[in-house]
Amino acid sequence: MSSSVKKKGFGATVWDYLTTVDHKKIAVMYLLGGTLFFVIAGLEAVLMRIQLMYPENDFVSAGTFNQLLTMHGTTMLFLAAMPLLFAFMNMIVPLQIGARDVAFPFLNSLGFWLFFLGGLFLHLSFFMGGAPDAGWTSYASLSLYSPGHGVDFYVLGLQVSGAGTLISGINFLVTIINMRAPGMTFMRMPLFTWTTFVTSALILFGFPPLTAGLILLLFDRMFSAKFFDVMYGGNTIIWEHLFWIFGHPEVYILVLPAFGLFSEIIPTFSRKRLFGYSSMVFATILIGFLGFMVWAHHMFTVGLGPTANAIFAVATMAIAVPTGMKVFNWLLTVWGGSIKVTTPMLYALGFIPSFVAGGVTGIMQATAPLDYQLHDSYFIVAHFHYVIVGGIVLGLLGSTHFYWPLFFNRMLNETLGKITFWIFFIGFHMTFFLQHFLGLMGMPRRVFTYMPDQGWDLFNFISTIGAFLMSAGVILLVLNVIITAIKGEPAGNDPWGDTRTLEWAIPQPIPFYNFRQTPLVRGLDPYWIEKQEGNKEGMVYAEPLGDIHMPNNSIVPFVMSLGLFIASFGALYSPLGVADDSRTWAIPVLVIGLVITFGSMIYRSLKDDHGYYVTVAEIEALEEELYGKKGGNK
């Protein structure tokens, strides 16, 4: 039966989103879930900055500060930046390559629910005895001896959430390889699809080391296995290796999609083709490859020796070359273009110098002797945030303005958008630029207070004011969204006027099957080619109009994820735990959760679900209802 029949009512809408396998609705859920965690992580950061606003402040205790520090980093990287990027991947990539959905719609839904329930589980730690407090890297020496169950929440929450990310990465790899429209060769794919492709490969190889490390840490915590405990012959440095073999590719897992998003924004508002397309593709691949060669530059101070330090220093310097190629290509795209300064373009123009600043301080860290001096100082905090905020967050905010019409068929207010940009951008530089100098003056990172009259007072005060400005920028963006939802007019397709890729050619609102007929791609920037040739429809087609096969909705992904969510509560409490920590309900809860998950998997395996067909008559009726025109394309 066709799902083009409209359902009414709140309950029906909730059920629709619980069971949906439509990549566009899953994109909206990623956007909402990622935004929720982004706001939580931002609030944690503001509380830390208030504590550091004055010397010897007692706004929060040392223990609370450690929890805020750990949860801010963990939430922002795993539960905010990645899901928000997955929102754009889900919405844009199938449309850019001319597909009707991702390769595995069921797994797409499962990936989202694993991420969301894993993140929810982690945040329940605040209400169940205390959040993790060993830092977002959770180094084994600290995490093994952390009292309470905060670190157990960290381990189990990231395992569940990480499984969702891994599933999504595999899904996008298969989608991009197998589901491109006729004529969409690899060297005609838009840059965002290319960066999604390389990012998915990084996820495929980067997450298993983290998974292995978390399992070993779980066994150390639950069963006293002593993998990392040096008192019993374990090795705490092994955790650092496992974490950073994942952790450095993770930086590129986050920043490559942001590069791809800017590579869509900059040509659109420079009104010319992206300069050096082929070199951009190969630079993306090279960044992905070299991303696995540099992990130990996070470990220059642990005593690996001069040979290892030299190898990783050279690799770290080498990875700057393809990144530099990208920066010059963006600049040369803008150079000589007919620039239109919109809100997304402002974010793109602000991104280039901000990210370059973060990259340059990173290359400084590649010099091991200098790293010995700057390691674990506020210089590292400043460098890292110039990469993450100056690269990824600016990319997310700019792309939110750019792609909002695709998500919701509405344009965000441009004037309010530009005000938001300037408030956030000034606040960002106020917060983190001075932290370079705090680091050079010797302020260590992760301290919850400091003595007065060391020369740190003023810079910390200004940093906190900057954090308030960044918060004000985010609040303004939320207001913009609310105002647009209430008063906004339908945007229609191609609302920016100069867009170049296939996702902008589809009529708005986008039907659940995306393309009534599979498009034929005749070159790079296919929509631009059709516009230049006067094709008002924006596409030519590779097939006649026919019935469309679509997947059925399913509640099973939610139930499967819910089972792991429930089982995680049972796994918190070790059966070998001390008497005052015993929970008689722990093992039954663990078993019940696993039964729900494995029962759902068995049900899914045994049930024949062949989807359904949308007939030509239904397609024409739906399009007449949506666009007021009878079907029939050339």
XYZ file of C-alpha atoms in Angstrom:
634
model
C 0.000 0.000 0.000
C 1.301 3.454 -0.851
C 2.374 5.694 2.006
C 1.318 8.728 -0.003
C -1.937 8.668 1.964
C -1.651 11.497 4.498
C -2.007 10.687 8.211
C -3.335 13.215 10.693
C -2.861 13.761 14.400
C 0.028 13.916 16.860
C 0.006 10.200 17.697
C 0.086 9.231 14.017
C 3.005 11.621 13.413
C 5.002 10.187 16.338
C 4.331 6.634 15.098
C 5.369 7.681 11.604
C 8.757 8.933 12.862
C 9.258 5.917 15.175
C 8.796 3.545 12.245
C 10.089 5.551 9.281
C 12.860 4.311 7.003
C 12.702 7.387 4.730
C 16.158 8.986 4.628
C 14.650 12.501 4.660
C 12.694 11.927 7.885
C 15.699 10.193 9.454
C 17.734 13.283 8.472
C 15.246 15.480 10.356
C 15.516 13.188 13.409
C 19.333 13.370 13.277
C 19.023 17.161 13.052
C 16.752 17.335 16.116
C 18.732 14.774 18.147
C 22.082 16.339 17.286
C 20.771 19.823 18.109
C 19.527 18.624 21.522
C 22.957 17.244 22.413
C 24.674 20.320 20.901
C 22.709 22.567 23.259
C 23.488 20.313 26.246
C 27.221 20.274 25.394
C 27.175 24.062 24.925
C 25.527 24.522 28.326
C 28.251 22.357 29.906
C 30.905 24.534 28.235
C 29.298 27.759 29.511
C 29.198 26.389 33.077
C 32.928 25.593 32.827
C 33.697 29.056 31.478
C 31.730 30.679 34.344
C 33.845 28.683 36.804
C 37.048 29.911 35.101
C 35.856 33.511 34.758
C 37.590 34.530 38.003
C 40.536 33.057 39.944
C 39.683 30.894 42.957
C 36.027 30.786 41.882
C 33.736 28.258 43.580
C 30.816 28.264 41.133
C 31.151 24.473 40.719
C 33.226 21.923 42.644
C 36.290 20.156 41.256
C 34.342 16.897 40.847
C 31.479 18.596 39.024
C 33.965 20.428 36.794
C 35.559 17.097 35.801
C 32.128 15.707 34.936
C 31.259 18.802 32.871
C 34.633 18.629 31.095
C 34.213 14.949 30.230
C 30.614 15.234 29.112
C 31.217 18.414 27.096
C 33.926 16.794 24.970
C 32.197 13.438 24.649
C 28.803 14.928 23.825
C 30.053 17.558 21.394
C 32.133 15.106 19.332
C 30.143 11.853 19.482
C 26.563 13.040 20.004
C 26.363 16.519 18.448
C 28.842 17.072 15.588
C 28.616 13.557 14.101
C 24.798 13.250 14.163
C 24.387 16.756 12.733
C 26.730 15.820 9.890
C 24.755 12.576 9.447
C 21.630 14.734 9.134
C 23.132 16.476 6.092
C 24.490 13.202 4.682
C 21.077 11.560 4.979
C 19.212 14.457 3.418
C 21.630 15.376 0.647
C 23.656 12.371 -0.562
C 20.798 10.203 -1.969
C 19.411 13.290 -3.740
C 22.827 14.319 -5.093
C 23.462 10.901 -6.659
C 19.919 10.477 -8.023
C 18.839 7.674 -5.641
C 15.390 7.066 -4.168
C 16.803 6.136 -0.753
C 19.950 4.759 0.855
C 21.002 1.166 0.126
C 19.718 -0.208 3.454
C 16.785 1.901 4.730
C 16.179 -0.464 7.673
C 19.804 -0.123 8.826
C 19.566 3.654 8.390
C 16.751 3.746 10.934
C 18.621 1.328 13.228
C 21.730 3.547 13.085
C 19.747 6.569 14.225
C 18.010 4.837 17.141
C 21.273 3.280 18.370
C 22.922 6.724 18.330
C 20.015 8.441 20.079
C 19.367 5.843 22.791
C 23.121 5.428 23.412
C 23.414 9.190 23.894
C 20.338 9.249 26.130
C 21.795 6.431 28.253
C 25.073 8.340 28.675
C 23.254 11.468 29.836
C 21.145 9.603 32.384
C 24.420 9.241 34.322
C 23.849 12.775 35.660
C 20.766 11.467 37.512
C 22.149 8.057 38.520
C 25.129 8.694 40.743
C 27.288 11.013 38.638
C 28.520 11.474 35.070
C 31.884 10.150 33.774
C 34.790 12.258 35.045
C 37.961 10.860 33.418
C 38.085 13.295 30.463
C 36.584 12.716 27.005
C 39.596 10.513 26.132
C 38.978 8.471 29.314
C 42.650 7.514 29.729
C 42.826 4.133 31.431
C 44.744 5.211 34.540
C 41.955 7.648 35.409
C 38.991 5.618 34.165
C 40.005 2.407 35.978
C 40.005 4.092 39.365
C 37.087 6.464 38.826
C 34.576 5.754 41.619
C 30.901 5.165 40.932
C 29.480 4.200 37.568
C 30.177 7.323 35.504
C 32.851 5.635 33.370
C 30.586 2.579 32.923
C 27.949 4.899 31.462
C 30.653 6.267 29.148
C 31.752 2.810 27.977
C 28.257 1.386 27.428
C 26.764 4.584 25.967
C 29.576 4.936 23.426
C 29.383 1.242 22.494
C 25.682 1.514 21.661
C 26.009 4.901 19.952
C 29.195 3.856 18.105
C 27.447 0.773 16.704
C 24.893 3.120 15.120
C 27.661 5.240 13.579
C 29.429 2.163 12.172
C 26.182 0.887 10.633
C 25.559 4.298 9.032
C 29.084 4.420 7.620
C 28.680 1.027 5.927
C 25.279 2.107 4.609
C 26.652 5.238 2.918
C 29.584 3.358 1.398
C 27.229 0.873 -0.263
C 24.778 3.617 -1.274
C 27.414 5.713 -3.043
C 29.047 2.732 -4.759
C 25.839 1.030 -5.935
C 23.037 3.576 -6.227
C 24.368 6.399 -8.395
C 22.097 7.468 -11.266
C 23.126 6.622 -14.861
C 25.948 8.956 -15.926
C 26.935 9.761 -12.316
C 30.520 8.510 -12.566
C 32.820 8.851 -9.569
C 34.450 11.928 -11.111
C 31.070 13.580 -11.578
C 30.003 13.159 -7.957
C 29.555 16.404 -6.012
C 32.280 17.122 -3.441
C 29.932 16.563 -0.497
C 29.175 13.042 -1.756
C 32.923 12.438 -2.147
C 33.689 13.598 1.407
C 30.807 11.451 2.721
C 32.296 8.482 0.856
C 35.789 8.938 2.323
C 34.346 9.700 5.779
C 32.346 6.458 5.660
C 35.529 4.536 4.846
C 37.247 6.215 7.824
C 34.320 5.168 10.062
C 34.628 1.592 8.781
C 38.301 1.364 9.782
C 38.370 3.870 12.659
C 35.562 2.683 14.924
C 36.637 -0.975 15.451
C 39.782 0.052 17.435
C 37.590 2.201 19.716
C 35.120 -0.677 20.075
C 37.961 -3.048 21.008
C 39.359 -0.562 23.538
C 35.931 -0.001 25.124
C 35.350 -3.770 25.427
C 38.717 -4.199 27.185
C 37.929 -1.259 29.491
C 34.484 -2.739 30.202
C 36.091 -6.048 31.170
C 38.593 -4.211 33.380
C 35.757 -2.363 35.121
C 33.229 -5.218 35.365
C 35.418 -8.276 35.868
C 38.779 -6.836 37.054
C 40.469 -8.184 33.911
C 43.601 -5.959 34.328
C 44.225 -5.241 30.625
C 45.260 -1.659 31.434
C 46.223 -1.913 35.110
C 50.024 -1.542 35.398
C 49.945 -2.902 38.959
C 49.061 -6.319 37.520
C 51.162 -6.298 34.340
C 48.684 -4.392 32.157
C 49.643 -1.455 29.954
C 47.792 1.848 30.160
C 49.538 3.123 26.987
C 47.677 0.445 24.961
C 44.441 2.331 25.713
C 45.994 5.526 24.333
C 47.026 3.737 21.144
C 43.577 2.179 20.648
C 41.827 5.448 21.426
C 43.950 7.626 19.139
C 44.001 5.108 16.259
C 40.294 5.928 16.300
C 40.599 9.470 17.674
C 42.680 11.081 14.979
C 40.668 9.712 12.027
C 37.643 10.903 14.046
C 38.841 14.499 13.542
C 38.734 13.900 9.768
C 35.452 11.975 10.059
C 34.081 15.280 11.360
C 35.975 17.803 9.267
C 35.803 16.157 5.811
C 31.983 16.448 5.553
C 32.330 20.093 6.644
C 34.863 20.546 3.810
C 32.327 18.979 1.460
C 29.532 21.269 2.623
C 31.696 24.361 2.079
C 32.640 22.971 -1.343
C 28.910 23.166 -2.224
C 28.360 26.625 -0.683
C 31.400 28.422 -2.142
C 30.777 27.621 -5.870
C 27.063 28.460 -5.490
C 27.693 31.976 -4.191
C 30.825 32.574 -6.285
C 28.612 31.645 -9.266
C 31.307 29.537 -10.895
C 32.460 25.925 -10.952
C 34.582 24.689 -8.042
C 38.215 25.313 -8.961
C 40.398 22.198 -9.272
C 37.650 19.578 -8.836
C 39.963 16.611 -9.543
C 42.639 17.832 -7.138
C 39.947 18.344 -4.471
C 38.845 14.717 -4.878
C 42.381 13.360 -4.618
C 43.158 15.668 -1.685
C 40.089 14.252 0.106
C 41.276 10.669 -0.492
C 44.826 11.542 0.599
C 43.584 13.183 3.820
C 41.579 10.024 4.559
C 44.635 7.814 3.944
C 47.116 9.948 5.910
C 44.583 10.367 8.742
C 45.512 6.859 9.914
C 49.261 7.596 9.869
C 49.420 10.341 12.500
C 47.666 9.092 15.641
C 50.758 9.014 17.889
C 51.324 12.769 17.554
C 48.870 12.875 20.486
C 51.429 10.777 22.396
C 54.762 12.566 21.859
C 55.218 12.880 25.635
C 54.586 9.240 26.643
C 58.093 8.013 25.812
C 57.719 6.284 22.444
C 61.284 7.340 21.584
C 62.844 9.668 18.993
C 62.344 7.334 15.995
C 58.587 6.950 16.491
C 58.226 10.650 17.306
C 60.102 11.607 14.114
C 57.977 9.321 11.913
C 54.713 10.700 13.282
C 56.013 14.280 13.126
C 56.782 13.911 9.400
C 53.378 12.277 8.732
C 51.641 15.120 10.593
C 53.407 17.699 8.475
C 52.555 15.742 5.302
C 48.813 15.773 5.992
C 48.897 19.592 5.824
C 49.656 19.392 2.083
C 46.265 18.061 0.819
C 44.491 20.307 3.328
C 46.390 23.286 1.922
C 45.388 22.230 -1.610
C 41.754 22.457 -0.558
C 42.190 25.930 0.963
C 43.847 27.274 -2.207
C 41.116 25.731 -4.386
C 38.405 27.437 -2.303
C 40.249 30.759 -2.560
C 40.658 30.341 -6.327
C 36.948 29.514 -6.638
C 36.118 32.813 -4.920
C 38.802 34.637 -6.950
C 37.209 36.166 -10.028
C 33.750 34.927 -9.062
C 30.629 37.057 -8.975
C 30.319 36.815 -5.201
C 26.925 36.948 -3.516
C 27.372 37.554 0.225
C 24.589 35.504 1.771
C 24.561 34.035 5.285
C 26.008 30.663 4.144
C 28.739 32.490 2.193
C 29.613 34.570 5.280
C 30.167 31.343 7.230
C 32.303 30.006 4.355
C 34.427 33.168 4.194
C 34.822 33.148 7.986
C 35.698 29.448 7.966
C 38.758 29.725 5.693
C 40.995 31.927 7.922
C 39.647 30.363 11.146
C 40.378 26.804 10.035
C 43.778 27.775 8.618
C 44.665 29.220 12.052
C 43.706 25.897 13.655
C 45.705 23.976 11.048
C 48.821 26.110 11.491
C 48.862 25.612 15.274
C 48.441 21.888 14.579
C 51.561 21.873 12.406
C 53.363 23.647 15.261
C 52.422 20.668 17.454
C 53.995 18.329 14.895
C 57.389 19.571 16.113
C 57.879 17.154 19.006
C 60.210 19.380 21.124
C 57.668 22.226 20.983
C 54.868 19.782 21.752
C 56.726 18.839 24.955
C 56.350 22.463 26.077
C 52.763 23.031 24.942
C 51.299 19.594 25.706
C 48.329 19.689 28.120
C 48.311 23.492 28.160
C 45.544 25.835 27.044
C 47.395 26.215 23.725
C 46.104 22.726 22.858
C 42.560 23.718 23.893
C 42.759 26.741 21.585
C 44.184 24.722 18.666
C 41.581 21.982 18.979
C 38.668 24.405 19.160
C 39.910 26.392 16.164
C 39.694 23.125 14.204
C 36.378 21.917 15.665
C 34.490 25.222 15.972
C 36.330 27.105 13.219
C 35.924 24.160 10.846
C 33.034 21.916 11.797
C 30.630 24.127 13.780
C 30.895 27.006 11.279
C 30.259 24.399 8.571
C 27.179 23.102 10.375
C 25.746 26.589 11.003
C 26.415 27.778 7.438
C 24.960 24.582 5.958
C 21.895 24.860 8.187
C 21.109 28.194 6.499
C 22.025 26.836 3.058
C 20.095 23.556 3.192
C 17.156 24.610 5.399
C 14.921 24.957 2.282
C 15.731 21.338 1.382
C 14.809 20.076 4.872
C 11.683 22.140 5.499
C 10.830 24.062 2.295
C 11.433 27.338 4.163
C 14.137 30.022 3.967
C 15.678 31.196 7.242
C 15.661 34.978 7.687
C 18.796 36.376 6.018
C 19.128 39.527 8.144
C 18.808 37.582 11.393
C 21.197 34.988 9.928
C 23.910 37.592 9.282
C 23.505 39.038 12.789
C 23.804 35.492 14.174
C 26.999 34.933 12.182
C 28.736 38.059 13.450
C 27.768 37.497 17.093
C 28.867 33.845 16.992
C 32.029 34.520 14.965
C 33.235 37.363 17.201
C 32.364 35.319 20.306
C 34.297 32.322 18.955
C 37.501 34.311 18.398
C 37.107 36.105 21.728
C 36.812 32.762 23.480
C 39.651 30.823 21.913
C 42.210 33.235 20.414
C 43.467 34.409 23.816
C 43.675 30.812 25.032
C 46.760 30.349 22.817
C 48.495 32.943 25.002
C 47.132 31.427 28.224
C 48.849 28.212 27.124
C 52.085 30.002 26.301
C 51.920 31.606 29.757
C 51.696 28.149 31.319
C 48.011 27.632 32.144
C 47.360 23.866 32.169
C 44.174 22.506 30.640
C 41.536 20.678 32.712
C 42.134 22.760 35.859
C 38.966 23.888 37.621
C 40.516 26.942 39.284
C 43.746 28.964 39.417
C 45.565 31.405 41.678
C 45.249 35.160 40.991
C 47.986 37.468 39.674
C 49.633 35.021 37.280
C 48.646 37.071 34.235
C 45.744 34.730 33.416
C 42.855 36.651 34.984
C 41.945 39.074 32.166
C 42.266 36.527 29.336
C 40.037 34.042 31.174
C 37.457 36.767 31.790
C 37.423 37.746 28.080
C 37.178 34.057 27.083
C 34.052 33.661 29.205
C 32.434 36.773 27.686
C 33.152 35.236 24.255
C 31.407 32.023 25.336
C 28.320 34.078 26.282
C 28.368 35.664 22.805
C 28.562 32.241 21.130
C 25.577 31.152 23.232
C 23.672 34.284 22.178
C 24.395 33.408 18.523
C 22.956 29.910 18.946
C 19.866 31.323 20.724
C 19.355 33.747 17.809
C 19.524 30.842 15.344
C 16.865 28.982 17.351
C 14.681 32.140 17.285
C 15.219 32.346 13.523
C 14.018 28.738 13.161
C 10.912 29.409 15.290
C 10.020 32.622 13.414
C 10.511 30.877 10.060
C 8.339 27.933 11.113
C 5.502 30.313 12.055
C 5.773 32.964 9.327
C 7.904 31.443 6.589
C 6.774 31.147 2.984
C 7.423 27.986 0.905
C 10.893 28.214 -0.619
C 10.391 26.030 -3.719
C 13.266 24.353 -5.514
C 16.456 26.333 -6.284
C 15.677 29.143 -3.790
C 19.276 30.489 -3.975
C 19.075 30.807 -7.771
C 22.636 29.658 -8.515
C 22.685 26.099 -7.213
C 24.449 23.500 -9.323
C 23.660 19.959 -8.102
C 20.795 17.537 -8.464
C 19.196 17.913 -5.021
C 18.038 21.439 -5.908
C 16.290 20.324 -9.121
C 13.608 18.284 -7.326
C 10.245 20.069 -6.869
C 9.381 21.114 -3.311
C 8.049 19.587 -1.123
C 10.126 16.524 -2.054
C 7.917 13.435 -2.538
C 8.783 10.390 -0.419
C 10.181 8.586 -3.505
C 12.481 11.557 -4.385
C 12.570 11.112 -8.205
C 9.508 10.092 -10.221
C 11.972 8.908 -12.876
C 15.668 8.137 -12.461
C 17.630 11.181 -13.695
C 20.330 10.992 -16.365
C 23.527 12.814 -15.363
C 25.310 14.464 -18.306
C 28.293 16.001 -16.522
C 29.654 17.633 -13.394
C 27.091 20.018 -11.838
C 24.128 18.392 -13.667
C 21.489 20.923 -12.560
C 23.679 23.805 -13.766
C 24.064 22.115 -17.161
C 20.275 21.765 -17.549
C 19.687 25.379 -16.485
C 22.274 26.627 -18.978
C 20.507 24.712 -21.737
C 17.130 26.183 -20.795
C 15.594 22.968 -19.423
C 13.088 24.360 -16.935
C 12.498 20.915 -15.450
C 16.134 20.754 -14.341
C 16.561 17.100 -15.260
C 16.530 14.711 -18.162
C 15.524 11.141 -17.458
C 17.079 7.734 -17.977
C 13.786 5.816 -17.912
C 10.082 6.225 -18.700
C 7.613 6.796 -15.881
C 6.788 3.492 -14.180
C 5.885 1.896 -10.870
C 8.373 2.649 -8.059
C 9.469 0.066 -5.493
C 9.744 1.416 -1.925
C 10.555 -0.181 1.480
C 7.948 -0.622 4.213
C 8.200 1.277 7.493
C 9.242 -0.795 10.513
C 9.205 -0.458 14.313
C 11.869 -3.196 14.608
C 14.931 -0.836 14.510
C 13.544 1.119 17.466
C 12.732 -2.046 19.437
C 16.154 -3.547 18.649
C 17.895 -0.397 19.929
C 15.599 -0.215 22.959
C 16.707 -3.739 23.919
C 20.369 -2.663 24.031
C 19.368 0.486 25.951
C 17.661 -1.681 28.602
C 20.496 -4.248 28.654
C 23.023 -1.451 29.302
C 21.429 -0.730 32.697
C 21.968 -4.356 33.682
C 25.577 -4.288 32.470
C 26.352 -1.296 34.696
C 26.597 -3.441 37.795
C 29.290 -6.123 37.872
C 28.211 -9.598 39.064
C 31.658 -9.647 40.756
C 31.054 -6.239 42.343
C 31.491 -5.503 46.029
C 28.572 -6.214 48.354
C 27.436 -2.613 48.785
C 27.233 -2.240 44.995
C 25.268 -5.400 44.279
C 21.962 -5.068 42.431
C 19.737 -8.144 42.448
C 17.899 -6.826 39.389
C 21.019 -6.226 37.257
C 21.382 -9.663 35.631
C 17.625 -10.052 34.874
C 17.574 -6.576 33.286
C 20.646 -7.447 31.181
C 19.027 -10.699 30.022
C 15.656 -9.050 29.262
C 17.336 -6.351 27.166
C 19.390 -8.850 25.176
C 16.313 -11.046 24.628
C 14.448 -8.034 23.194
C 17.355 -7.203 20.862
C 18.084 -10.743 19.670
C 14.357 -11.542 19.461
C 13.931 -8.508 17.178
C 16.860 -9.684 15.052
C 15.344 -13.166 14.709
C 11.938 -11.676 13.849
C 13.558 -9.488 11.202
C 15.423 -12.487 9.752
C 12.332 -14.686 9.492
C 9.886 -12.061 8.214
C 9.699 -11.660 4.451
C 9.335 -7.933 3.849
C 9.465 -7.172 0.136
C 8.291 -3.571 0.390
C 5.570 -2.230 -1.897
C 5.098 -0.554 -5.278
C 3.837 2.965 -5.881
C 1.815 2.827 -9.094
C 1.952 5.423 -11.872
C -1.607 6.480 -11.011
C -0.613 7.080 -7.366
C 2.466 9.059 -8.443
C 0.385 11.293 -10.694
C -2.301 11.786 -8.035
C 0.274 12.704 -5.387
C 2.103 15.167 -7.654
C -1.158 16.802 -8.682
C -1.940 17.237 -4.979
C 1.557 18.562 -4.141
C 2.256 20.755 -7.164
C -1.135 21.220 -8.775
C -0.097 19.594 -12.033
C -0.746 16.346 -13.812
C 2.200 13.950 -14.091
C 4.100 13.243 -17.287
C 7.685 14.153 -18.007
C 9.705 14.165 -21.120
